[in-house]
Every structure is written in structure tokens, then in C-alpha cells.
PDB file of C-alpha atoms in Angstrom:
ATOM      1  CA  UNK I1416      11.711  42.398   5.065  1.00  0.00           C
ATOM      2  CA  UNK I1417      12.705  39.812   7.874  1.00  0.00           C
ATOM      3  CA  UNK I1418      11.134  42.222  10.487  1.00  0.00           C
ATOM      4  CA  UNK I1419       7.904  42.548   8.633  1.00  0.00           C
ATOM      5  CA  UNK I1420       7.468  38.692   7.996  1.00  0.00           C
ATOM      6  CA  UNK I1421       8.099  38.070  11.675  1.00  0.00           C
ATOM      7  CA  UNK I1422       5.600  40.864  12.653  1.00  0.00           C
ATOM      8  CA  UNK I1423       2.846  38.894  11.322  1.00  0.00           C
ATOM      9  CA  UNK I1424       3.426  36.382  14.026  1.00  0.00           C
ATOM     10  CA  UNK I1425       2.497  38.150  17.134  1.00  0.00           C
ATOM     11  CA  UNK I1426       1.963  35.278  19.362  1.00  0.00           C
ATOM     12  CA  UNK I1427       1.144  31.339  19.297  1.00  0.00           C
ATOM     13  CA  UNK I1428      -2.466  30.815  19.498  1.00  0.00           C
ATOM     14  CA  UNK I1429      -3.874  27.839  21.892  1.00  0.00           C
ATOM     15  CA  UNK I1430      -6.292  25.502  20.863  1.00  0.00           C
ATOM     16  CA  UNK I1431     -10.046  26.400  21.702  1.00  0.00           C
ATOM     17  CA  UNK I1432     -11.017  22.847  22.346  1.00  0.00           C
ATOM     18  CA  UNK I1433      -9.226  19.804  24.278  1.00  0.00           C
ATOM     19  CA  UNK I1434     -11.720  17.064  23.411  1.00  0.00           C
ATOM     20  CA  UNK I1435     -14.323  16.037  21.258  1.00  0.00           C
ATOM     21  CA  UNK I1436     -17.801  14.085  21.734  1.00  0.00           C
ATOM     22  CA  UNK I1437     -18.159  11.356  19.566  1.00  0.00           C
ATOM     23  CA  UNK I1438     -21.831  12.153  19.808  1.00  0.00           C
ATOM     24  CA  UNK I1439     -24.196  13.712  22.304  1.00  0.00           C
ATOM     25  CA  UNK I1440     -23.808  12.045  25.632  1.00  0.00           C
ATOM     26  CA  UNK I1441     -21.477   9.492  24.396  1.00  0.00           C
ATOM     27  CA  UNK I1442     -17.733   8.844  24.813  1.00  0.00           C
ATOM     28  CA  UNK I1443     -15.298  11.849  25.041  1.00  0.00           C
ATOM     29  CA  UNK I1444     -11.844  11.616  23.438  1.00  0.00           C
ATOM     30  CA  UNK I1445      -9.304  13.930  25.086  1.00  0.00           C
ATOM     31  CA  UNK I1446      -6.320  14.968  22.726  1.00  0.00           C
ATOM     32  CA  UNK I1447      -4.172  14.642  25.761  1.00  0.00           C
ATOM     33  CA  UNK I1448      -4.749  10.873  25.456  1.00  0.00           C
ATOM     34  CA  UNK I1449      -4.510  11.046  21.915  1.00  0.00           C
ATOM     35  CA  UNK I1450      -0.844  12.399  21.976  1.00  0.00           C
ATOM     36  CA  UNK I1451       0.353  10.211  24.547  1.00  0.00           C
ATOM     37  CA  UNK I1452      -1.059   7.157  22.617  1.00  0.00           C
ATOM     38  CA  UNK I1453       0.598   8.363  19.492  1.00  0.00           C
ATOM     39  CA  UNK I1454       3.894   8.806  21.384  1.00  0.00           C
ATOM     40  CA  UNK I1455       3.555   5.270  22.667  1.00  0.00           C
ATOM     41  CA  UNK I1456       2.893   3.770  19.029  1.00  0.00           C
ATOM     42  CA  UNK I1457       6.015   5.762  17.413  1.00  0.00           C
ATOM     43  CA  UNK I1458       8.216   4.640  20.588  1.00  0.00           C
ATOM     44  CA  UNK I1459       7.121   1.141  19.833  1.00  0.00           C
ATOM     45  CA  UNK I1460       7.623   1.030  16.150  1.00  0.00           C
ATOM     46  CA  UNK I1461      11.124   2.714  16.285  1.00  0.00           C
ATOM     47  CA  UNK I1462      12.210   0.297  19.205  1.00  0.00           C
ATOM     48  CA  UNK I1463      11.041  -2.555  17.253  1.00  0.00           C
ATOM     49  CA  UNK I1464      13.031  -1.608  14.155  1.00  0.00           C
ATOM     50  CA  UNK I1465      16.061  -1.115  16.204  1.00  0.00           C
ATOM     51  CA  UNK I1466      15.805  -4.289  18.134  1.00  0.00           C
ATOM     52  CA  UNK I1467      15.039  -6.337  15.084  1.00  0.00           C
ATOM     53  CA  UNK I1468      18.347  -4.996  13.491  1.00  0.00           C
ATOM     54  CA  UNK I1469      20.194  -6.280  16.498  1.00  0.00           C
ATOM     55  CA  UNK I1470      18.691  -9.711  16.217  1.00  0.00           C
ATOM     56  CA  UNK I1471      16.147  -9.730  18.333  1.00  0.00           C
ATOM     57  CA  UNK I1472      12.718 -11.521  17.328  1.00  0.00           C
ATOM     58  CA  UNK I1473      10.485  -9.461  15.481  1.00  0.00           C
ATOM     59  CA  UNK I1474       7.878  -7.378  17.654  1.00  0.00           C
ATOM     60  CA  UNK I1475       9.171  -8.829  20.753  1.00  0.00           C
ATOM     61  CA  UNK I1476       8.748  -5.256  21.787  1.00  0.00           C
ATOM     62  CA  UNK I1477       5.115  -5.967  22.062  1.00  0.00           C
ATOM     63  CA  UNK I1478       5.513  -8.372  24.814  1.00  0.00           C
ATOM     64  CA  UNK I1479       7.751  -6.234  26.872  1.00  0.00           C
ATOM     65  CA  UNK I1480       5.271  -2.805  26.179  1.00  0.00           C
ATOM     66  CA  UNK I1481       2.526  -5.175  27.830  1.00  0.00           C
ATOM     67  CA  UNK I1482       4.166  -4.650  30.991  1.00  0.00           C
ATOM     68  CA  UNK I1483       6.288  -1.606  30.749  1.00  0.00           C
ATOM     69  CA  UNK I1484       3.299   0.668  29.254  1.00  0.00           C
ATOM     70  CA  UNK I1485       0.666   0.012  32.431  1.00  0.00           C
ATOM     71  CA  UNK I1486       3.134   0.249  34.932  1.00  0.00           C
ATOM     72  CA  UNK I1487       4.603   3.571  33.150  1.00  0.00           C
ATOM     73  CA  UNK I1488       1.274   5.099  33.241  1.00  0.00           C
ATOM     74  CA  UNK I1489       0.426   4.230  36.829  1.00  0.00           C
ATOM     75  CA  UNK I1490       4.021   5.258  38.074  1.00  0.00           C
ATOM     76  CA  UNK I1491       3.458   8.792  36.227  1.00  0.00           C
ATOM     77  CA  UNK I1492       0.198   9.399  37.756  1.00  0.00           C
ATOM     78  CA  UNK I1493       1.118   8.308  41.082  1.00  0.00           C
ATOM     79  CA  UNK I1494       4.456  10.427  41.074  1.00  0.00           C
ATOM     80  CA  UNK I1495       2.254  13.704  39.898  1.00  0.00           C
ATOM     81  CA  UNK I1496      -0.055  13.071  42.957  1.00  0.00           C
ATOM     82  CA  UNK I1497       2.572  12.510  45.283  1.00  0.00           C
ATOM     83  CA  UNK I1498       4.629  15.488  44.337  1.00  0.00           C
ATOM     84  CA  UNK I1499       1.067  17.846  43.999  1.00  0.00           C
ATOM     85  CA  UNK I1500      -0.742  16.590  47.596  1.00  0.00           C
ATOM     86  CA  UNK I1501      -2.338  19.991  47.408  1.00  0.00           C
ATOM     87  CA  UNK I1502      -4.261  19.453  44.291  1.00  0.00           C
ATOM     88  CA  UNK I1503      -5.930  16.217  45.494  1.00  0.00           C
ATOM     89  CA  UNK I1504      -5.740  16.133  49.340  1.00  0.00           C
ATOM     90  CA  UNK I1505      -7.290  18.213  51.835  1.00  0.00           C
ATOM     91  CA  UNK I1506     -10.505  20.131  52.789  1.00  0.00           C
ATOM     92  CA  UNK I1507     -12.551  20.753  49.838  1.00  0.00           C
ATOM     93  CA  UNK I1508     -10.872  18.546  47.294  1.00  0.00           C
ATOM     94  CA  UNK I1509     -12.591  15.736  45.525  1.00  0.00           C
ATOM     95  CA  UNK I1510     -10.268  12.235  46.088  1.00  0.00           C
ATOM     96  CA  UNK I1511     -12.061  10.922  42.822  1.00  0.00           C
ATOM     97  CA  UNK I1512      -9.788  13.342  40.809  1.00  0.00           C
ATOM     98  CA  UNK I1513      -6.874  11.374  41.777  1.00  0.00           C
ATOM     99  CA  UNK I1514      -8.104   9.002  38.890  1.00  0.00           C
ATOM    100  CA  UNK I1515      -9.030  11.748  36.334  1.00  0.00           C
ATOM    101  CA  UNK I1516      -5.898  11.094  34.224  1.00  0.00           C
ATOM    102  CA  UNK I1517      -7.586  12.557  30.982  1.00  0.00           C
ATOM    103  CA  UNK I1518      -7.535  15.905  32.525  1.00  0.00           C
ATOM    104  CA  UNK I1519      -3.480  15.900  32.773  1.00  0.00           C
ATOM    105  CA  UNK I1520      -0.999  15.343  35.365  1.00  0.00           C
ATOM    106  CA  UNK I1521       1.193  12.815  34.569  1.00  0.00           C
ATOM    107  CA  UNK I1522       4.774  12.756  35.288  1.00  0.00           C
ATOM    108  CA  UNK I1523       7.889  11.454  32.847  1.00  0.00           C
ATOM    109  CA  UNK I1524       9.937  10.544  35.946  1.00  0.00           C
ATOM    110  CA  UNK I1525       7.188   8.619  37.493  1.00  0.00           C
ATOM    111  CA  UNK I1526       6.761   6.924  34.018  1.00  0.00           C
ATOM    112  CA  UNK I1527      10.479   6.052  33.853  1.00  0.00           C
ATOM    113  CA  UNK I1528      10.500   4.488  37.316  1.00  0.00           C
ATOM    114  CA  UNK I1529       7.305   2.450  36.513  1.00  0.00           C
ATOM    115  CA  UNK I1530       8.198   1.662  33.200  1.00  0.00           C
ATOM    116  CA  UNK I1531      11.573   0.352  34.278  1.00  0.00           C
ATOM    117  CA  UNK I1532       9.888  -2.118  36.547  1.00  0.00           C
ATOM    118  CA  UNK I1533       7.651  -3.149  33.796  1.00  0.00           C
ATOM    119  CA  UNK I1534      10.360  -3.416  31.317  1.00  0.00           C
ATOM    120  CA  UNK I1535      12.535  -5.395  33.472  1.00  0.00           C
ATOM    121  CA  UNK I1536       9.796  -7.998  33.815  1.00  0.00           C
ATOM    122  CA  UNK I1537       9.214  -7.990  30.174  1.00  0.00           C
ATOM    123  CA  UNK I1538      12.645  -8.642  29.512  1.00  0.00           C
ATOM    124  CA  UNK I1539      12.775 -11.457  32.087  1.00  0.00           C
ATOM    125  CA  UNK I1540       9.669 -12.661  30.182  1.00  0.00           C
ATOM    126  CA  UNK I1541      11.243 -12.374  26.735  1.00  0.00           C
ATOM    127  CA  UNK I1542      15.008 -13.138  27.533  1.00  0.00           C
ATOM    128  CA  UNK I1543      16.287  -9.781  26.138  1.00  0.00           C
ATOM    129  CA  UNK I1544      18.860  -7.963  27.966  1.00  0.00           C
ATOM    130  CA  UNK I1545      17.382  -5.158  29.884  1.00  0.00           C
ATOM    131  CA  UNK I1546      20.069  -2.692  28.780  1.00  0.00           C
ATOM    132  CA  UNK I1547      19.758  -3.649  25.196  1.00  0.00           C
ATOM    133  CA  UNK I1548      16.041  -2.762  25.263  1.00  0.00           C
ATOM    134  CA  UNK I1549      16.822   0.474  27.089  1.00  0.00           C
ATOM    135  CA  UNK I1550      19.278   1.508  24.580  1.00  0.00           C
ATOM    136  CA  UNK I1551      16.930   0.596  21.725  1.00  0.00           C
ATOM    137  CA  UNK I1552      14.137   2.481  23.519  1.00  0.00           C
ATOM    138  CA  UNK I1553      16.052   5.752  24.117  1.00  0.00           C
ATOM    139  CA  UNK I1554      15.517   7.809  20.866  1.00  0.00           C
ATOM    140  CA  UNK I1555      11.920   6.610  20.448  1.00  0.00           C
ATOM    141  CA  UNK I1556      11.432   7.796  23.991  1.00  0.00           C
ATOM    142  CA  UNK I1557      12.243  11.131  23.257  1.00  0.00           C
ATOM    143  CA  UNK I1558      10.158  11.318  20.275  1.00  0.00           C
ATOM    144  CA  UNK I1559       7.007  10.079  22.210  1.00  0.00           C
ATOM    145  CA  UNK I1560       7.676  12.753  25.071  1.00  0.00           C
ATOM    146  CA  UNK I1561       8.002  15.344  22.351  1.00  0.00           C
ATOM    147  CA  UNK I1562       4.503  14.162  21.067  1.00  0.00           C
ATOM    148  CA  UNK I1563       3.329  13.938  24.504  1.00  0.00           C
ATOM    149  CA  UNK I1564       3.860  17.665  25.354  1.00  0.00           C
ATOM    150  CA  UNK I1565       1.153  18.571  22.637  1.00  0.00           C
ATOM    151  CA  UNK I1566      -1.242  17.118  25.101  1.00  0.00           C
ATOM    152  CA  UNK I1567      -0.230  20.050  27.429  1.00  0.00           C
ATOM    153  CA  UNK I1568      -0.576  22.696  24.346  1.00  0.00           C
ATOM    154  CA  UNK I1569      -4.284  21.287  24.045  1.00  0.00           C
ATOM    155  CA  UNK I1570      -4.979  21.583  27.613  1.00  0.00           C
ATOM    156  CA  UNK I1571      -3.327  24.926  27.917  1.00  0.00           C
ATOM    157  CA  UNK I1572      -1.336  23.840  31.236  1.00  0.00           C
ATOM    158  CA  UNK I1573       2.471  23.795  32.174  1.00  0.00           C
ATOM    159  CA  UNK I1574       3.500  27.002  30.529  1.00  0.00           C
ATOM    160  CA  UNK I1575       6.270  29.502  31.844  1.00  0.00           C
ATOM    161  CA  UNK I1576       7.027  32.846  32.742  1.00  0.00           C
ATOM    162  CA  UNK I1577       5.177  36.126  30.940  1.00  0.00           C
ATOM    163  CA  UNK I1578       6.772  37.058  27.858  1.00  0.00           C
ATOM    164  CA  UNK I1579       6.663  40.007  25.282  1.00  0.00           C
ATOM    165  CA  UNK I1580       8.432  37.666  22.523  1.00  0.00           C
ATOM    166  CA  UNK I1581       6.444  37.026  19.255  1.00  0.00           C
ATOM    167  CA  UNK I1582       6.481  33.482  19.933  1.00  0.00           C
ATOM    168  CA  UNK I1583       4.764  33.994  23.416  1.00  0.00           C
ATOM    169  CA  UNK I1584       1.612  31.771  23.818  1.00  0.00           C
ATOM    170  CA  UNK I1585      -1.862  32.869  24.235  1.00  0.00           C
ATOM    171  CA  UNK I1586      -3.530  31.306  27.194  1.00  0.00           C
ATOM    172  CA  UNK I1587      -7.268  31.866  27.797  1.00  0.00           C
ATOM    173  CA  UNK I1588      -8.094  33.732  30.645  1.00  0.00           C
ATOM    174  CA  UNK I1589     -11.029  31.415  31.809  1.00  0.00           C
ATOM    175  CA  UNK I1590      -8.486  28.614  31.883  1.00  0.00           C
ATOM    176  CA  UNK I1591      -8.025  27.444  35.611  1.00  0.00           C
ATOM    177  CA  UNK I1592      -4.358  27.763  35.027  1.00  0.00           C
ATOM    178  CA  UNK I1593      -4.211  31.368  33.951  1.00  0.00           C
ATOM    179  CA  UNK I1594      -2.308  33.419  36.826  1.00  0.00           C
ATOM    180  CA  UNK I1595      -4.777  35.241  38.920  1.00  0.00           C
ATOM    181  CA  UNK I1596      -4.441  39.106  38.559  1.00  0.00           C
ATOM    182  CA  UNK I1597      -2.693  38.953  35.151  1.00  0.00           C
ATOM    183  CA  UNK I1598      -3.833  40.829  32.166  1.00  0.00           C
ATOM    184  CA  UNK I1599      -6.077  38.783  29.868  1.00  0.00           C
ATOM    185  CA  UNK I1600      -3.793  39.244  26.763  1.00  0.00           C
ATOM    186  CA  UNK I1601      -0.671  38.228  28.819  1.00  0.00           C
ATOM    187  CA  UNK I1602       1.757  35.864  26.693  1.00  0.00           C
ATOM    188  CA  UNK I1603       3.822  32.980  28.181  1.00  0.00           C
ATOM    189  CA  UNK I1604       6.781  31.125  27.402  1.00  0.00           C
ATOM    190  CA  UNK I1605       5.646  28.117  25.334  1.00  0.00           C
ATOM    191  CA  UNK I1606       7.659  25.386  27.399  1.00  0.00           C
ATOM    192  CA  UNK I1607       5.751  22.749  25.730  1.00  0.00           C
ATOM    193  CA  UNK I1608       7.332  23.974  22.400  1.00  0.00           C
ATOM    194  CA  UNK I1609      10.940  24.302  23.834  1.00  0.00           C
ATOM    195  CA  UNK I1610      10.584  20.641  25.057  1.00  0.00           C
ATOM    196  CA  UNK I1611       9.216  19.313  21.809  1.00  0.00           C
ATOM    197  CA  UNK I1612      12.034  21.054  19.897  1.00  0.00           C
ATOM    198  CA  UNK I1613      14.745  19.761  22.460  1.00  0.00           C
ATOM    199  CA  UNK I1614      13.305  16.272  22.558  1.00  0.00           C
ATOM    200  CA  UNK I1615      13.413  15.996  18.847  1.00  0.00           C
ATOM    201  CA  UNK I1616      16.877  17.256  18.541  1.00  0.00           C
ATOM    202  CA  UNK I1617      17.879  14.915  21.266  1.00  0.00           C
ATOM    203  CA  UNK I1618      16.731  11.849  19.480  1.00  0.00           C
ATOM    204  CA  UNK I1619      18.589  12.666  16.394  1.00  0.00           C
ATOM    205  CA  UNK I1620      21.930  13.087  18.670  1.00  0.00           C
ATOM    206  CA  UNK I1621      21.080   9.512  20.246  1.00  0.00           C
ATOM    207  CA  UNK I1622      20.771   7.914  17.135  1.00  0.00           C
ATOM    208  CA  UNK I1623      23.826   9.455  15.690  1.00  0.00           C
ATOM    209  CA  UNK I1624      25.903   8.780  18.940  1.00  0.00           C
ATOM    210  CA  UNK I1625      24.650   5.233  19.057  1.00  0.00           C
ATOM    211  CA  UNK I1626      25.789   4.389  15.535  1.00  0.00           C
ATOM    212  CA  UNK I1627      29.070   6.556  15.693  1.00  0.00           C
ATOM    213  CA  UNK I1628      30.292   5.269  19.233  1.00  0.00           C
ATOM    214  CA  UNK I1629      28.731   1.833  19.369  1.00  0.00           C
ATOM    215  CA  UNK I1630      26.957   2.762  22.658  1.00  0.00           C
ATOM    216  CA  UNK I1631      25.656  -0.193  24.344  1.00  0.00           C
ATOM    217  CA  UNK I1632      25.206  -1.940  27.534  1.00  0.00           C
ATOM    218  CA  UNK I1633      22.858   0.973  28.550  1.00  0.00           C
ATOM    219  CA  UNK I1634      25.198   3.661  28.093  1.00  0.00           C
ATOM    220  CA  UNK I1635      22.778   5.189  24.997  1.00  0.00           C
ATOM    221  CA  UNK I1636      20.098   5.176  27.850  1.00  0.00           C
ATOM    222  CA  UNK I1637      22.495   6.999  30.116  1.00  0.00           C
ATOM    223  CA  UNK I1638      22.995   9.441  27.406  1.00  0.00           C
ATOM    224  CA  UNK I1639      19.073   9.874  27.280  1.00  0.00           C
ATOM    225  CA  UNK I1640      18.625  10.746  30.790  1.00  0.00           C
ATOM    226  CA  UNK I1641      21.754  13.229  30.666  1.00  0.00           C
ATOM    227  CA  UNK I1642      20.070  15.289  27.422  1.00  0.00           C
ATOM    228  CA  UNK I1643      16.338  14.956  28.831  1.00  0.00           C
ATOM    229  CA  UNK I1644      17.141  15.769  32.185  1.00  0.00           C
ATOM    230  CA  UNK I1645      19.534  18.900  31.326  1.00  0.00           C
ATOM    231  CA  UNK I1646      16.480  20.255  29.386  1.00  0.00           C
ATOM    232  CA  UNK I1647      14.165  19.837  32.090  1.00  0.00           C
ATOM    233  CA  UNK I1648      16.056  21.627  34.386  1.00  0.00           C
ATOM    234  CA  UNK I1649      15.719  24.685  32.144  1.00  0.00           C
ATOM    235  CA  UNK I1650      12.127  24.426  31.293  1.00  0.00           C
ATOM    236  CA  UNK I1651      11.038  23.574  34.900  1.00  0.00           C
ATOM    237  CA  UNK I1652      13.078  26.853  36.174  1.00  0.00           C
ATOM    238  CA  UNK I1653      10.904  29.067  33.919  1.00  0.00           C
ATOM    239  CA  UNK I1654       7.531  27.492  34.309  1.00  0.00           C
ATOM    240  CA  UNK I1655       4.848  29.146  36.651  1.00  0.00           C
ATOM    241  CA  UNK I1656       2.487  26.096  37.605  1.00  0.00           C
ATOM    242  CA  UNK I1657       2.217  25.202  41.362  1.00  0.00           C
ATOM    243  CA  UNK I1658       4.900  22.927  42.490  1.00  0.00           C
ATOM    244  CA  UNK I1659       6.443  21.819  45.601  1.00  0.00           C
ATOM    245  CA  UNK I1660       9.766  23.720  46.717  1.00  0.00           C
ATOM    246  CA  UNK I1661      12.548  22.125  48.371  1.00  0.00           C
ATOM    247  CA  UNK I1662      15.772  24.129  49.083  1.00  0.00           C
ATOM    248  CA  UNK I1663      14.459  26.916  46.938  1.00  0.00           C
ATOM    249  CA  UNK I1664      13.999  24.338  43.683  1.00  0.00           C
ATOM    250  CA  UNK I1665      10.898  22.826  42.445  1.00  0.00           C
ATOM    251  CA  UNK I1666      10.454  19.095  42.738  1.00  0.00           C
ATOM    252  CA  UNK I1667      10.838  18.340  39.184  1.00  0.00           C
ATOM    253  CA  UNK I1668      13.848  20.557  39.030  1.00  0.00           C
ATOM    254  CA  UNK I1669      15.628  17.961  41.660  1.00  0.00           C
ATOM    255  CA  UNK I1670      14.493  15.108  39.746  1.00  0.00           C
ATOM    256  CA  UNK I1671      16.057  16.287  36.907  1.00  0.00           C
ATOM    257  CA  UNK I1672      19.206  17.151  38.624  1.00  0.00           C
ATOM    258  CA  UNK I1673      18.930  13.327  39.810  1.00  0.00           C
ATOM    259  CA  UNK I1674      18.354  12.303  36.227  1.00  0.00           C
ATOM    260  CA  UNK I1675      21.752  13.874  34.805  1.00  0.00           C
ATOM    261  CA  UNK I1676      23.725  12.300  38.035  1.00  0.00           C
ATOM    262  CA  UNK I1677      22.112   8.957  37.315  1.00  0.00           C
ATOM    263  CA  UNK I1678      22.563   9.156  33.380  1.00  0.00           C
ATOM    264  CA  UNK I1679      26.346   9.950  33.851  1.00  0.00           C
ATOM    265  CA  UNK I1680      26.971   7.188  36.389  1.00  0.00           C
ATOM    266  CA  UNK I1681      25.166   4.676  34.196  1.00  0.00           C
ATOM    267  CA  UNK I1682      27.433   5.785  31.409  1.00  0.00           C
ATOM    268  CA  UNK I1683      30.600   5.468  33.455  1.00  0.00           C
ATOM    269  CA  UNK I1684      30.078   2.280  35.152  1.00  0.00           C
ATOM    270  CA  UNK I1685      28.766   0.345  31.949  1.00  0.00           C
ATOM    271  CA  UNK I1686      31.613   1.499  30.268  1.00  0.00           C
ATOM    272  CA  UNK I1687      33.972   0.063  33.004  1.00  0.00           C
ATOM    273  CA  UNK I1688      31.905  -2.999  33.237  1.00  0.00           C
ATOM    274  CA  UNK I1689      31.602  -3.897  29.814  1.00  0.00           C
ATOM    275  CA  UNK I1690      34.317  -2.268  27.443  1.00  0.00           C
ATOM    276  CA  UNK I1691      33.231  -4.482  24.563  1.00  0.00           C
ATOM    277  CA  UNK I1692      30.247  -5.082  22.357  1.00  0.00           C
ATOM    278  CA  UNK I1693      27.091  -6.822  23.536  1.00  0.00           C
ATOM    279  CA  UNK I1694      27.279 -10.575  22.165  1.00  0.00           C
ATOM    280  CA  UNK I1695      23.739 -10.712  21.645  1.00  0.00           C
ATOM    281  CA  UNK I1696      20.356  -8.719  22.600  1.00  0.00           C
ATOM    282  CA  UNK I1697      19.330 -11.996  24.506  1.00  0.00           C
ATOM    283  CA  UNK I1698      20.543 -13.288  27.750  1.00  0.00           C
ATOM    284  CA  UNK I1699      22.743 -16.528  27.774  1.00  0.00           C
ATOM    285  CA  UNK I1700      20.654 -19.613  27.226  1.00  0.00           C
ATOM    286  CA  UNK I1701      17.618 -17.568  25.845  1.00  0.00           C
ATOM    287  CA  UNK I1702      18.785 -16.753  22.014  1.00  0.00           C
ATOM    288  CA  UNK I1703      16.086 -16.693  19.412  1.00  0.00           C
ATOM    289  CA  UNK I1704      16.377 -18.143  15.966  1.00  0.00           C
ATOM    290  CA  UNK I1705      14.199 -17.778  13.161  1.00  0.00           C
ATOM    291  CA  UNK I1706      12.312 -20.837  12.221  1.00  0.00           C
ATOM    292  CA  UNK I1707      11.927 -21.696   8.685  1.00  0.00           C
ATOM    293  CA  UNK I1708       8.317 -22.880   7.814  1.00  0.00           C
ATOM    294  CA  UNK I1709       7.710 -26.301   6.567  1.00  0.00           C
ATOM    295  CA  UNK I1710       4.843 -26.694   3.923  1.00  0.00           C
ATOM    296  CA  UNK I1711       3.577 -30.467   3.266  1.00  0.00           C
ATOM    297  CA  UNK I1712       2.622 -29.566  -0.095  1.00  0.00           C
ATOM    298  CA  UNK I1713       6.071 -28.709  -1.166  1.00  0.00           C
ATOM    299  CA  UNK I1714       7.751 -32.224  -1.879  1.00  0.00           C
ATOM    300  CA  UNK I1715      11.094 -30.583  -2.746  1.00  0.00           C
ATOM    301  CA  UNK I1716      11.325 -30.328   1.337  1.00  0.00           C
ATOM    302  CA  UNK I1717      11.479 -34.211   1.628  1.00  0.00           C
ATOM    303  CA  UNK I1718      12.353 -35.594  -1.818  1.00  0.00           C
ATOM    304  CA  UNK I1719      15.557 -34.830  -3.678  1.00  0.00           C
ATOM    305  CA  UNK I1720      14.533 -33.910  -7.141  1.00  0.00           C
ATOM    306  CA  UNK I1721      17.484 -32.571  -8.102  1.00  0.00           C
ATOM    307  CA  UNK I1722      19.475 -33.242 -11.615  1.00  0.00           C
ATOM    308  CA  UNK I1723      21.844 -36.063 -10.963  1.00  0.00           C
ATOM    309  CA  UNK I1724      25.439 -35.389 -11.361  1.00  0.00           C
ATOM    310  CA  UNK I1725      26.893 -35.282 -14.967  1.00  0.00           C
ATOM    311  CA  UNK I1726      28.904 -38.607 -14.328  1.00  0.00           C
ATOM    312  CA  UNK I1727      26.031 -40.636 -13.344  1.00  0.00           C
ATOM    313  CA  UNK I1728      24.115 -39.368 -16.249  1.00  0.00           C
ATOM    314  CA  UNK I1729      26.930 -40.377 -18.686  1.00  0.00           C
ATOM    315  CA  UNK I1730      27.261 -43.900 -17.124  1.00  0.00           C
ATOM    316  CA  UNK I1731      23.768 -44.811 -17.246  1.00  0.00           C
ATOM    317  CA  UNK I1732      23.623 -43.669 -20.953  1.00  0.00           C
ATOM    318  CA  UNK I1733      26.672 -46.012 -21.634  1.00  0.00           C
ATOM    319  CA  UNK I1734      25.186 -49.113 -20.026  1.00  0.00           C
ATOM    320  CA  UNK I1735      21.796 -48.328 -21.796  1.00  0.00           C
ATOM    321  CA  UNK I1736      23.447 -48.221 -25.062  1.00  0.00           C
ATOM    322  CA  UNK I1737      25.767 -51.450 -24.438  1.00  0.00           C
ATOM    323  CA  UNK I1738      22.660 -53.343 -23.490  1.00  0.00           C
ATOM    324  CA  UNK I1739      20.906 -52.072 -26.480  1.00  0.00           C
ATOM    325  CA  UNK I1740      23.625 -53.385 -28.806  1.00  0.00           C
ATOM    326  CA  UNK I1741      23.974 -56.629 -27.009  1.00  0.00           C
TER     327      UNK I1741
END
């Protein structure tokens, strides 16, 4: 029964389109961009909820994102271009394609570097501790990366080695990323799906670990780096898209190894430097307190209209009664 059910699913089809035109000759909406935007929105919502629960001002995350998101996108593109120079530079290459981000080509490690710089600026601006923000962001960042991988699915890119498994991914032979010389019906490892599952599982693990072990001072973000980078070492090792090779390993494999080491270092160093809990999500002197609104129409805010104490009522009544009898 199980085998007959599985036999129905012989492969994972890829989408036939990767964009839509709002009208003929009008703006073109790429699904890749929509996936990234969806990830940013989900990460911001979850981070806001986590920061607010810690005592931060509601939606202070927006102020930080104003710096972090643009620099993350720029960093992601710059990192990709620098690690894939053959795509953009040299004879017969169009330099303008460096800016065609909607065609794909951003790197998460570049996004982390650029986003970290932007987050530092935003945290300075708002008074939020950088590591508090990083810990609050970590689970949402994994979810955002999972959603972003669907952009690779729509673009039919960054897939893995050929496979005969029933979950193999179909790639159009007309796609520029399709390996030359392979049969048109070749199936490939759906690395986008592997990473989606890994990242969503990691988000759940981070939320559980953060609550169970009270991981603060950046240690939860360190765990994020370890979890995500460990997965990337595997996915990058089976991908077949062109990449620069150093000492026998792809560029992103080296980046992932560095990510694991850096994550472990953050967890160890921050645990030794800060054995206790964070006193506040804000740096000293920048604390935020909720301000209660004052309505001028509400006279109860300015005039005591409460009932007088019982002793005063009794005294007044006695005095009035005596005066009436006299």
C-alpha cells in the first residue's frame, strides 16, 4: 500500500513561470522577490513579538529594519557578485547584470554581514542592545530563509546532483542552469526543499532552546549560526551550480564552516562574559517606559470625584443634624 501510494509521486515538478506582468508592457513581478519580501515580513513580525515580550517598545523593530534590511540586500548581492566573478565580469559579459537582483543571485552570508552592520546602526539609534535584537531575530531569520528558498524553486536554480529518488526535482532543459549534455528527463536533488525543512525545524529548536535554557546575550544567535551553517555545509556539497573552488571546497562551504566556528565562539565567549540574564533589552540610560495618554476631556484625571471616606460622611451628617435642631 505504501509503495503504491509513493509510486504516484515520481518527481517534484518545477513551476513553469517565475514572474507575472501586471499588464502588457507594465511592471513585472518576480516570485523570487515576493518570496524574499514575505520572509522579511514574517521575520519582522516574529521579532517584534519576541522583543515586545522582553519589554521593548512595540514595533521598535521597524526602526532597526530601516537600516538592517537595505544593507542586508546590498551585502547579499555584493557577496554573490564577488564570489561569482565569472558571471558578471570578463569578455562578453554585461556589467549591468550586476544590478539584476530579480534574476536571482544573493548570498545569505553577505546578507548577514550587511544586515549586522545595519542592525548595529539601528540598535544604536533606538537604544536596543545589539545581542538582544540578534537573539530575538534568530528564529524569524530561519523562517525568512526558508521562505526565500522558494524563490530558487520558482527560478529553477541552485539544485543538487542528479538523483533517481521519487522526490527528485524536475528542471526544464531550456533553463540556463540545466547541465549541458544531460538527458532532458534528468531529476535533481531538491536542495531548496532540504533547506526549507531544515530551517523550519531549526526555528522550532531555537524557540525551544531559548525558552528552556534562557539563552541570551547573543548565545541564541550563535546557535542559529551553528544550526544554519551545519545544514549549508551539506547542501552546498551536493549542489552543482558553478562556484569558485578553494582547496577543494566551494566558497559557500568555507563560509558555512566559518559560520559554525563563529557561532560556537559567540556561545562560549558570551556565556563566560555574561553568566547571568540580561537586565533589560535596552542599554543603560536608554530604557523605554510606556507613556499613558492624558485626555483633557476626562476630568477624573485632574479632579478627585471619589466618594469621601465614611468617617467624613458621618461627621458631616451629625453636624448638619445638630444645626437643624438648634
